[in-house]
Structure formats: C-alpha cells, structure tokens
XYZ file of C-alpha atoms in Angstrom:
559
model
C -0.160 0.125 -0.319
C 3.130 2.587 1.319
C 4.714 1.475 -1.700
C 1.064 2.395 -3.974
C 0.853 5.934 -2.639
C 4.446 7.568 -3.287
C 4.083 6.117 -6.488
C 0.837 8.377 -7.356
C 2.719 11.379 -5.537
C 4.747 10.716 -8.219
C 2.191 10.593 -10.864
C 0.580 13.756 -9.592
C 3.609 15.959 -9.549
C 5.230 14.659 -13.290
C 0.861 15.522 -14.255
C 1.355 18.487 -12.921
C 4.538 19.531 -14.516
C 4.193 18.324 -17.786
C -0.029 19.933 -18.428
C -0.045 22.759 -15.855
C 3.489 24.129 -15.097
C 4.918 24.304 -18.250
C 2.420 25.245 -21.274
C 1.776 28.554 -17.907
C 5.451 29.322 -18.548
C 5.770 28.860 -22.274
C 2.577 31.003 -22.275
C 3.949 33.375 -20.648
C 7.643 33.430 -22.092
C 6.430 33.959 -26.047
C 4.535 36.948 -24.320
C 7.703 38.650 -23.240
C 9.336 37.132 -26.220
C 6.839 39.115 -28.775
C 7.274 42.284 -26.813
C 11.220 42.316 -26.949
C 11.289 41.471 -29.938
C 8.801 44.112 -30.739
C 10.264 47.235 -28.922
C 14.286 45.801 -30.872
C 12.333 46.118 -34.291
C 11.116 49.562 -33.155
C 14.823 50.668 -31.783
C 16.890 48.907 -34.806
C 14.564 50.845 -37.356
C 15.199 54.335 -35.799
C 19.245 54.195 -35.117
C 18.987 52.404 -38.564
C 16.793 55.879 -40.195
C 19.631 57.673 -37.821
C 22.789 55.965 -39.334
C 21.311 56.060 -43.159
C 20.745 59.538 -42.523
C 24.254 60.424 -41.242
C 25.848 57.684 -43.777
C 24.190 59.908 -46.602
C 26.178 63.336 -44.682
C 29.068 60.992 -45.066
C 28.578 60.490 -49.394
C 27.020 63.717 -49.418
C 30.854 65.601 -47.780
C 32.203 62.972 -49.533
C 31.471 64.012 -52.836
C 32.095 67.718 -51.656
C 36.103 66.933 -51.429
C 35.982 65.290 -54.898
C 34.586 68.709 -56.787
C 36.397 70.768 -54.761
C 39.246 68.829 -56.019
C 37.844 69.718 -59.853
C 37.438 72.943 -59.150
C 41.281 73.412 -58.396
C 42.429 70.852 -60.989
C 40.425 73.000 -63.663
C 41.282 76.927 -62.295
C 43.743 78.117 -65.150
C 45.881 80.335 -62.124
C 47.387 76.883 -61.431
C 48.670 77.384 -64.514
C 52.727 78.534 -64.190
C 53.064 75.362 -62.467
C 53.500 74.201 -66.353
C 56.828 76.131 -65.632
C 60.356 75.349 -65.238
C 60.888 74.526 -60.907
C 63.393 77.519 -59.823
C 61.724 80.174 -62.573
C 59.520 82.474 -60.511
C 56.012 81.848 -61.985
C 56.484 78.187 -60.692
C 56.945 78.918 -57.230
C 55.005 81.564 -56.822
C 52.072 79.385 -58.344
C 53.274 76.233 -55.894
C 52.983 78.413 -53.652
C 49.840 79.553 -53.907
C 48.732 75.895 -53.649
C 50.931 74.992 -51.410
C 48.430 77.687 -48.554
C 45.055 76.116 -50.676
C 45.625 72.903 -49.979
C 46.572 73.809 -46.418
C 43.462 75.681 -45.431
C 41.318 72.767 -46.241
C 43.439 70.469 -43.781
C 41.317 70.956 -40.680
C 42.074 69.251 -37.248
C 40.632 65.815 -36.637
C 37.178 65.229 -36.785
C 33.893 64.756 -39.708
C 34.075 66.658 -42.551
C 37.747 67.064 -42.474
C 39.912 65.860 -44.994
C 43.769 64.336 -42.917
C 46.254 65.803 -46.225
C 46.018 67.082 -49.572
C 48.894 65.622 -52.045
C 50.572 67.294 -55.518
C 52.293 65.487 -57.810
C 54.016 68.216 -60.826
C 54.187 65.789 -63.065
C 57.553 68.004 -65.542
C 59.372 68.657 -62.264
C 58.555 65.598 -60.058
C 58.675 67.455 -56.910
C 55.879 66.380 -54.328
C 53.657 69.437 -52.577
C 52.047 67.486 -49.445
C 49.738 69.607 -46.585
C 48.704 67.598 -43.810
C 47.528 67.650 -40.112
C 48.334 64.939 -37.482
C 49.645 62.625 -40.478
C 53.621 60.645 -38.909
C 56.935 61.397 -41.176
C 56.857 57.872 -42.347
C 53.705 58.437 -43.592
C 54.145 61.138 -45.433
C 56.431 59.120 -47.044
C 54.449 57.165 -48.567
C 51.786 59.405 -49.495
C 54.553 60.948 -51.633
C 55.897 58.267 -53.582
C 52.565 58.115 -55.129
C 52.609 60.650 -57.035
C 54.687 58.781 -59.809
C 52.096 55.991 -59.561
C 48.184 56.471 -61.913
C 45.632 58.356 -59.482
C 42.510 56.302 -58.523
C 39.849 58.062 -59.491
C 37.272 57.041 -56.746
C 37.430 56.672 -52.743
C 39.550 53.605 -52.580
C 40.958 51.832 -48.985
C 44.838 52.027 -48.474
C 46.177 50.801 -45.451
C 49.655 52.968 -43.771
C 51.694 51.544 -41.605
C 48.835 50.819 -39.081
C 46.290 53.188 -40.206
C 42.870 52.772 -43.132
C 42.559 55.519 -45.155
C 40.401 56.735 -48.132
C 42.516 58.042 -50.807
C 41.148 59.627 -54.081
C 43.345 60.749 -56.703
C 42.714 63.182 -59.834
C 44.928 64.738 -63.111
C 44.938 66.830 -65.378
C 48.142 67.345 -67.772
C 50.215 69.345 -65.381
C 49.524 67.745 -62.483
C 47.524 64.466 -59.396
C 45.995 65.795 -56.754
C 45.436 63.728 -54.213
C 43.481 63.501 -50.731
C 44.031 61.532 -47.162
C 40.710 61.421 -45.014
C 41.458 59.033 -41.611
C 38.711 56.136 -41.679
C 38.294 56.787 -38.268
C 37.302 60.540 -39.104
C 33.881 59.808 -40.393
C 32.412 58.361 -37.551
C 33.575 61.435 -34.792
C 30.548 63.160 -35.538
C 28.073 60.672 -34.414
C 30.580 59.000 -31.181
C 29.923 63.402 -30.266
C 25.775 63.136 -30.632
C 24.956 59.505 -29.563
C 25.809 56.949 -26.769
C 25.650 54.383 -29.390
C 29.629 53.647 -30.494
C 29.741 54.017 -34.325
C 32.818 52.497 -36.387
C 33.875 53.337 -39.295
C 36.183 49.368 -40.668
C 37.677 48.853 -43.860
C 35.816 45.654 -46.488
C 38.619 43.730 -47.709
C 36.677 41.154 -50.494
C 37.915 38.198 -49.803
C 41.471 37.903 -48.668
C 43.137 37.479 -44.637
C 41.702 40.388 -42.874
C 42.478 41.669 -39.118
C 41.203 42.456 -35.858
C 37.230 43.807 -36.815
C 38.037 43.838 -40.074
C 34.660 43.088 -42.576
C 34.425 40.630 -45.125
C 31.930 40.380 -48.030
C 30.272 43.482 -50.807
C 28.967 46.280 -50.315
C 25.092 44.899 -50.681
C 26.086 42.374 -49.096
C 27.151 45.190 -45.952
C 25.058 47.540 -46.110
C 21.931 47.872 -44.102
C 22.817 44.677 -42.704
C 22.070 43.991 -38.904
C 24.044 41.102 -37.720
C 24.308 39.564 -33.750
C 27.532 39.719 -32.159
C 29.508 37.766 -29.921
C 28.385 40.447 -26.848
C 25.529 40.696 -27.667
C 22.227 43.004 -28.142
C 22.803 44.229 -32.867
C 25.340 45.710 -35.186
C 23.294 48.282 -37.841
C 25.990 48.670 -40.548
C 25.574 51.126 -44.055
C 28.101 51.312 -46.349
C 28.579 55.489 -48.242
C 27.802 55.486 -51.853
C 30.798 52.831 -53.721
C 33.100 53.677 -51.644
C 35.351 50.439 -49.924
C 33.876 51.536 -46.013
C 31.153 50.128 -43.722
C 29.872 52.636 -41.086
C 29.037 49.938 -37.318
C 26.972 50.757 -34.882
C 25.792 48.525 -31.462
C 22.845 48.532 -30.292
C 23.336 47.137 -26.575
C 20.090 44.513 -25.364
C 20.263 46.853 -22.035
C 19.058 49.870 -23.630
C 16.607 47.604 -25.844
C 15.786 45.860 -22.147
C 14.862 49.913 -20.296
C 11.870 49.844 -23.468
C 10.510 46.837 -22.383
C 7.584 47.941 -19.910
C 7.199 46.547 -16.409
C 4.461 44.859 -16.847
C 5.841 41.913 -19.018
C 9.524 42.484 -16.647
C 6.986 41.009 -13.540
C 5.409 38.629 -15.762
C 8.757 37.528 -17.497
C 10.089 37.074 -13.834
C 7.413 34.963 -12.635
C 7.931 32.702 -16.521
C 11.539 32.647 -14.793
C 9.975 31.405 -11.050
C 8.585 28.671 -12.664
C 11.269 27.541 -15.215
C 13.117 27.645 -11.839
C 10.918 25.004 -9.598
C 10.891 22.544 -12.960
C 14.608 22.578 -13.020
C 14.131 22.179 -9.442
C 11.916 19.088 -9.608
C 13.999 18.130 -12.908
C 17.169 17.627 -10.286
C 15.464 16.071 -7.719
C 13.983 13.505 -10.676
C 17.110 12.807 -11.380
C 18.339 12.537 -8.452
C 16.463 9.992 -7.338
C 16.156 7.925 -10.548
C 17.621 9.250 -13.543
C 21.256 8.849 -11.818
C 21.176 6.304 -10.111
C 19.475 4.688 -13.352
C 22.923 6.319 -15.003
C 25.249 4.130 -13.267
C 23.045 1.664 -14.283
C 23.874 1.938 -17.541
C 27.132 2.688 -17.248
C 27.850 -0.862 -15.412
C 26.028 -3.153 -17.230
C 28.885 -1.114 -20.267
C 31.769 -1.981 -18.757
C 30.398 -5.844 -18.438
C 29.168 -6.416 -21.906
C 33.587 -4.834 -22.178
C 34.299 -7.127 -21.128
C 34.382 -6.487 -17.264
C 32.526 -9.388 -16.392
C 33.331 -9.820 -12.490
C 31.765 -5.800 -11.606
C 28.698 -5.350 -10.240
C 25.944 -2.803 -9.332
C 27.286 -1.083 -6.041
C 25.401 1.839 -4.100
C 23.508 3.300 -6.835
C 20.707 4.399 -3.902
C 18.092 6.296 -4.734
C 14.485 4.937 -4.531
C 13.606 0.824 -3.351
C 12.541 -0.291 -7.010
C 16.275 0.621 -7.448
C 17.616 -1.403 -5.344
C 15.008 -4.749 -5.668
C 17.251 -4.144 -9.087
C 20.733 -3.756 -8.391
C 20.043 -6.887 -6.096
C 18.434 -8.530 -8.655
C 20.634 -7.684 -11.461
C 24.650 -9.081 -9.253
C 22.623 -12.540 -8.268
C 21.778 -13.113 -11.827
C 25.695 -12.462 -12.624
C 27.025 -14.141 -10.329
C 25.393 -17.164 -12.083
C 26.251 -15.400 -15.121
C 29.996 -15.901 -14.288
C 30.305 -19.480 -12.558
C 28.316 -20.719 -15.288
C 31.294 -18.738 -18.076
C 34.138 -20.162 -16.014
C 32.451 -23.826 -16.030
C 32.151 -24.009 -19.951
C 35.247 -22.168 -20.417
C 37.164 -25.216 -18.883
C 35.194 -27.381 -20.841
C 35.875 -25.623 -23.791
C 39.561 -25.436 -22.758
C 39.595 -29.352 -22.307
C 37.508 -29.918 -25.945
C 39.924 -27.865 -27.570
C 43.624 -29.883 -25.845
C 41.357 -32.998 -26.556
C 41.205 -31.965 -30.543
C 44.934 -30.988 -30.771
C 45.556 -34.374 -29.908
C 43.226 -35.994 -31.398
C 44.528 -33.956 -34.963
C 48.020 -35.179 -33.539
C 47.513 -38.300 -33.545
C 46.048 -38.689 -37.227
C 49.545 -38.117 -38.228
C 51.456 -40.584 -36.465
C 50.194 -43.715 -38.301
C 50.785 -42.515 -41.550
C 54.723 -42.231 -41.617
C 55.038 -45.323 -39.066
C 53.374 -48.146 -41.820
C 56.357 -46.577 -44.076
C 58.775 -46.415 -41.915
C 58.380 -49.834 -40.927
C 58.843 -51.034 -44.653
C 61.380 -49.191 -45.333
C 63.836 -50.792 -42.202
C 62.133 -54.269 -44.060
C 63.487 -53.834 -46.969
C 67.007 -52.116 -45.610
C 67.130 -55.930 -43.766
C 66.496 -58.257 -47.044
C 69.729 -55.917 -48.071
C 71.502 -56.382 -44.877
C 71.693 -52.638 -44.504
C 71.656 -52.424 -40.344
C 73.956 -48.987 -39.907
C 72.024 -48.262 -42.224
C 68.971 -49.985 -40.469
C 70.570 -47.975 -36.711
C 70.427 -44.535 -37.574
C 67.186 -44.873 -39.625
C 65.602 -46.449 -36.441
C 67.257 -43.273 -34.046
C 66.035 -40.277 -36.063
C 62.563 -42.152 -36.628
C 62.739 -42.554 -32.575
C 63.537 -38.090 -32.176
C 60.878 -38.104 -35.079
C 57.630 -39.574 -32.901
C 59.434 -38.193 -29.449
C 59.182 -35.031 -30.241
C 55.305 -35.577 -32.807
C 54.303 -37.444 -28.693
C 54.694 -34.042 -26.882
C 51.607 -32.560 -25.095
C 49.744 -30.568 -28.644
C 49.171 -27.511 -26.643
C 52.587 -26.606 -25.550
C 54.819 -24.417 -27.136
C 58.047 -25.302 -29.043
C 61.329 -22.957 -29.787
C 61.917 -22.673 -34.045
C 65.238 -24.729 -32.835
C 63.598 -27.574 -31.867
C 61.079 -27.984 -34.538
C 63.887 -27.193 -36.539
C 65.827 -30.579 -35.144
C 62.923 -32.719 -35.048
C 62.056 -31.649 -39.021
C 66.284 -32.343 -39.612
C 65.074 -35.897 -37.815
C 62.242 -35.821 -40.367
C 64.869 -35.056 -43.665
C 67.384 -38.030 -42.348
C 64.500 -40.656 -41.945
C 62.852 -39.834 -46.001
C 66.525 -39.688 -46.635
C 66.939 -43.670 -46.629
C 62.745 -43.854 -48.178
C 64.097 -41.179 -51.280
C 68.230 -41.045 -51.342
C 69.705 -37.981 -53.584
C 66.092 -37.179 -54.694
C 65.649 -34.202 -52.526
C 67.592 -31.867 -50.635
C 66.557 -28.982 -48.035
C 68.125 -25.324 -47.743
C 67.704 -23.566 -44.069
C 67.942 -20.706 -43.842
C 67.060 -19.046 -40.135
C 68.413 -15.922 -38.335
C 69.845 -16.850 -34.817
C 67.990 -15.039 -33.525
C 64.365 -16.377 -33.935
C 65.195 -19.630 -32.801
C 64.049 -19.347 -29.209
C 61.142 -17.496 -30.569
C 57.747 -20.435 -30.487
C 55.520 -21.381 -32.112
C 53.238 -24.467 -32.166
C 54.692 -27.802 -32.976
C 54.531 -30.283 -35.826
C 53.696 -26.883 -38.242
C 57.058 -26.430 -40.043
C 57.195 -30.155 -40.174
C 53.737 -30.570 -41.987
C 55.106 -29.018 -44.694
C 58.066 -30.268 -45.451
C 56.801 -33.705 -45.396
C 53.911 -32.699 -48.009
C 57.050 -31.598 -50.438
C 58.790 -34.585 -50.100
C 56.145 -37.094 -50.117
C 54.190 -34.897 -53.566
C 56.819 -32.877 -54.636
C 59.730 -34.936 -55.572
C 60.381 -34.783 -59.387
C 62.862 -37.766 -61.328
C 65.775 -34.615 -60.912
C 66.642 -34.149 -57.713
C 64.812 -31.798 -55.520
C 65.062 -28.806 -54.257
C 62.983 -27.756 -49.852
C 63.421 -24.006 -48.804
C 62.792 -23.159 -45.560
C 62.887 -19.405 -43.811
C 61.975 -17.890 -41.347
C 62.291 -13.999 -40.711
C 61.272 -10.889 -38.394
C 58.903 -8.544 -39.087
C 58.303 -6.955 -36.282
C 56.415 -8.767 -33.664
C 55.318 -10.873 -36.182
C 57.402 -14.077 -37.106
C 56.838 -14.936 -41.277
C 57.613 -18.201 -41.885
C 58.424 -20.351 -45.661
C 58.860 -23.500 -47.125
C 59.643 -23.926 -50.932
C 60.434 -26.210 -53.050
C 60.299 -26.679 -56.767
C 59.230 -30.387 -57.901
C 55.877 -31.396 -59.246
C 52.942 -28.696 -58.291
C 49.695 -29.081 -57.542
C 46.445 -28.998 -59.643
C 44.589 -25.771 -59.601
C 41.556 -28.115 -58.449
C 43.507 -29.334 -55.328
C 45.156 -25.880 -54.422
C 41.410 -24.161 -54.451
C 40.368 -27.117 -51.568
C 43.557 -26.559 -49.532
C 43.533 -22.684 -49.908
C 39.903 -23.361 -48.654
C 41.194 -24.152 -44.922
C 38.897 -28.016 -45.122
C 40.400 -32.007 -46.461
C 39.839 -32.465 -50.054
C 39.651 -36.115 -51.595
C 42.090 -37.143 -54.326
C 42.993 -40.324 -56.109
C 41.100 -41.909 -53.662
C 42.457 -40.874 -50.383
C 41.657 -38.343 -47.862
C 44.133 -35.439 -47.165
C 43.684 -34.017 -44.268
C 47.386 -33.135 -43.299
C 47.091 -28.739 -43.870
C 43.912 -29.064 -42.626
C 44.577 -30.318 -39.321
C 47.605 -27.715 -38.814
C 45.996 -24.913 -40.179
C 43.332 -25.740 -36.773
C 45.905 -26.391 -34.504
C 47.544 -22.961 -35.395
C 44.162 -21.060 -34.993
C 43.285 -22.790 -32.265
C 46.842 -21.468 -30.868
C 46.115 -17.337 -32.134
C 42.725 -17.401 -33.023
C 42.326 -15.460 -36.425
C 45.429 -13.247 -35.484
C 46.857 -15.611 -38.584
C 47.596 -14.780 -41.914
C 48.249 -18.034 -44.039
C 48.711 -18.416 -48.041
C 50.032 -21.490 -50.774
C 50.552 -20.985 -53.958
C 51.540 -23.538 -56.705
C 52.093 -24.184 -60.609
C 52.496 -27.034 -61.851
C 55.783 -28.468 -62.859
C 56.909 -25.458 -61.266
C 56.858 -26.179 -57.383
C 54.940 -24.759 -55.070
C 55.555 -21.982 -52.348
C 53.414 -21.718 -48.865
C 53.804 -18.470 -46.484
C 52.275 -18.141 -43.131
C 52.901 -15.388 -40.507
C 52.225 -15.664 -36.627
C 52.589 -13.520 -33.485
C 56.136 -13.917 -32.433
C 55.729 -15.436 -28.337
C 59.579 -15.259 -27.038
C 59.420 -16.523 -23.334
C 61.288 -19.455 -21.242
C 60.284 -23.743 -22.713
C 61.903 -26.998 -22.381
C 65.637 -26.899 -24.353
C 65.375 -30.379 -24.350
C 66.901 -30.748 -27.896
C 65.391 -34.303 -29.936
C 68.785 -35.768 -29.808
C-alpha cells in the first residue's frame, strides 16, 4: 500500500509539471519574447534611419571633397606650374597651391581631410599639406606621385592606419586627398550614446581583427548579432569600400520593455526554476541511479565480467533492481567459468586427436623401409634410420597444447629429413635460412614439419628437388616460408587447400594442411595470415605469419 501511495504522488507531480506549469510558463515566455522583439525592432528601425541619414551626410561630404579637387584642377591660376622648376611664376604658383591645400586641412573630426598632396609631372616635385600624419606615412604618400591616380575613393592602409584615398590629374599635375577612416565616425560619436566604428571592407583574403568581409551590397543595411550581445547596424557610404557600424546593446533594448512584461517574465523565470528543481530531484533519485547502472552494465559487456552494481541509491525499486542484477551476474559468471573450462578441455582433446592422425601414416611407411633395408643387410642404415625415427616419434608425442622453440622444431624437421633420405636417396635436399635470433621464438609443434613432409611426399621429381625453409621477423610478427621447386599441384587441389578443408584425391583423403591450419587457429585464434601458391611443374610456396612469442620453455633437443 505504501508503494502505491508513493507512486501516485510521483505521478501527480509529473502531471502537474507536464499539463499545468510547462504550458503556463511557455505562454508567459512567448509573451515576453514577443514584446521584447517588438521593442527591439522599433529601436533598430529608428537607429537604422539615423545611421542612413548620417551616411548620406558622409557620402555628400566625400562627394563635395571630390568636387573641390576638380575645381582646383580646372582653375587656370595653376597654369604657371607648367614652367620649369626655379622659375618665379612656378615657385609662386606652388606656394599659392600649398596655402590653398593647407587652408582645407583641418583638425581631426567629421568633414575633414587629413592630407592633400600634389605631384608636378614634369618637375617630379611633391606639394604636401597634412595634419597630424606621421612623417614615415607622409613619405609613403609622396611616393604615390609616380603612380596612376585613383579616380574614386579607395582604401589604403599606411602603417597601421586605414585611409580613404582619392586621386585626380590634369596634364600638368596629380592631386590627391587622404581621409583618416576613423574621422568619419567622429560626428556620430559626439551626439549619440551608441559608438560608431568605421572599418574597411576588404573583399576576400586574410583580414585583421575587426575587418569586415563581403560586398558593399551585402554589408549595407545589414543587422548582425555580435558575440557580446545586442545587434550591430551597418551602412556603406556610396561606392566606398568602407562600412559604418553601430552596436545597440541588449541593456538599452531591455529598458524599453514595459514593467508588467518584466514582472511576467520574472514569474516565468520562477516557474522555470521550479521545473528545474523538480527535474533535479527526479534526476538525483531516479535518473542518476539508472545511469550508473547502465554504465556498469556497459563495462560488464565490454569484458569486466567481475564488476557489480554498487551504491546506486535512488528509490526502493532501483535497490531491488541492483540486488537482482548482481545475483544474475554471479550465476552467469560461474556458468561461464564452467563452460570455459569445458571448452579448454575440448580444444585440448582436438589437438591430441589431430596430432594422432599424423603418426600412424608415417609409422607404416618407415616399418616397410626398415624391412627392405634388413633384406639387403643395410644394418648400419637401419640403426641410423631407427634412431632418427625414435627422435621423430619422441617429439611428435609431446603434449600438443604446448609451444616449442624454433630450434626444437628445426631439430625435428632434420630428423624427419634424415629418415626420408633413406627412403628417397638423392631425390631431394633441404636448405635452411633462419636467423639465429629466431631460434628461441616459440611456435606450435609440427607446423614446419607438416609442409616439409608434403614437399617430400608430393613434390619429388625425377631430378633432385630443392626444399627451402625460411624464417624472418617483421616487427612483432614471425614469417615462415616453405618452398620447393617440385611437381606442384593441380588447380582444383590448390583451391581446396586455400579454403582450409580436407580434399579427396585418387580415392585418398588428405587432411595434413587442414589439420595444421586448425591447430594454428586453436593456438592463435584469427591473428594469423596464411597463403599457398603452386603451379604444375613449377613448385609450391607456403607462407604464414604468426605473432611472436618469446618465453622460457623446455630447451630439450630431440637427439
């Protein structure tokens, strides 16, 4: 009964949050946002109109500056500049022009020109009038006289300062004007609480901090949301490559929102806090314990099978889930251990069974050989043959779930080769190409001997056959290759071997390669690489790559 009561209270709380508090708070929030956006749009529209008007003034002033320069260029009083340098009329005209330009260069502020300059073409002399421009920058401007003038206002960066530049010419001289970019915003900043900035509009390329990007049409009249809040209004005077922008902060917009709407928003915020508190309690009592349980389950799934759920807390239900889950995991863990042990025993039995398939076949052949040697009285050969045969069977009857060293495997191969040389005298020889550093590497027993045996049994030709045994190390991998230049094999037989399964040839089932691959996979799993190639009359090449294992093992040699 107590559980049902607790469950009912939780259900009521959830229903109140879902059906009452959330809709009311969303409605209040929607109302506040609507009013806020209305006020914002009104303020933005007002400031945008003011910015457009100011931009028109700046545009008119720039156009007026250009007209002033055109009047100067068309004035006949400067015709004396056509005389040679040093001539009285030339010098007087130069002085009058300098005074004229100095009279129109004023202190920094809106509607001022930072510098005028003239370049007399035939004398190469500069006439320069400037206000508050560094000497190094003035030298750069003087050097412009030799370049073609810019007939429209363009952007120029001199040192670290951005300027608007205009250049005009007559047949006698060039005339240019510089306007410091920041001066265009001085008039606005003197009458408005919103600070204006004038920035160059660079098309493409790398920009510095504060640079604008895009075309004039894209920037003019744009309203952007800066990272620090509020909105930024922009405008471009005429076709100049500059942008005038002002930022209206959020606090200014918030002052225009009515008090009743602000109180409504406060209620909304309080409702949101209540919801957040409810969600916090729900998360702490229910969601967090479930997440901890889920995290523990994922770790168990990833392989940490001994891990258990502990200290989840939460509700009575989560505690019961924790207890039941841990009991189930204990049962599964003990069952897995039992199954694992059974699988090990099964694999060990498979290895022994595979190994036993190798011995009887060779035993029958060798007994026939010994009988033949006895008939012809080759008793010394019988002794050597028998000793090598003893070495062979002593090695092959070792516990097949143990690894052996490369040195032990090669000793066994050599014993096998000596046995076969008596059966097939002068029919084959074996060349070993093994680095000494690899002799202590550990491998499953009989994997080299198996393929050497195949070369001896199936590859021998009328002429002497060469068998190569090559071992190399590549990083942490051991590469083993057994090659011969013997008879090779048919395509059908090769195809079955590559599939890793037994095949039947001339009524006989061949399981040697199949058994060898199974044994390798029982030791290493799928962390191996194996390939076999062969062509009739050209020989066979077997290549395998295994993980390197270099540990202490029984160093007994089979001698």
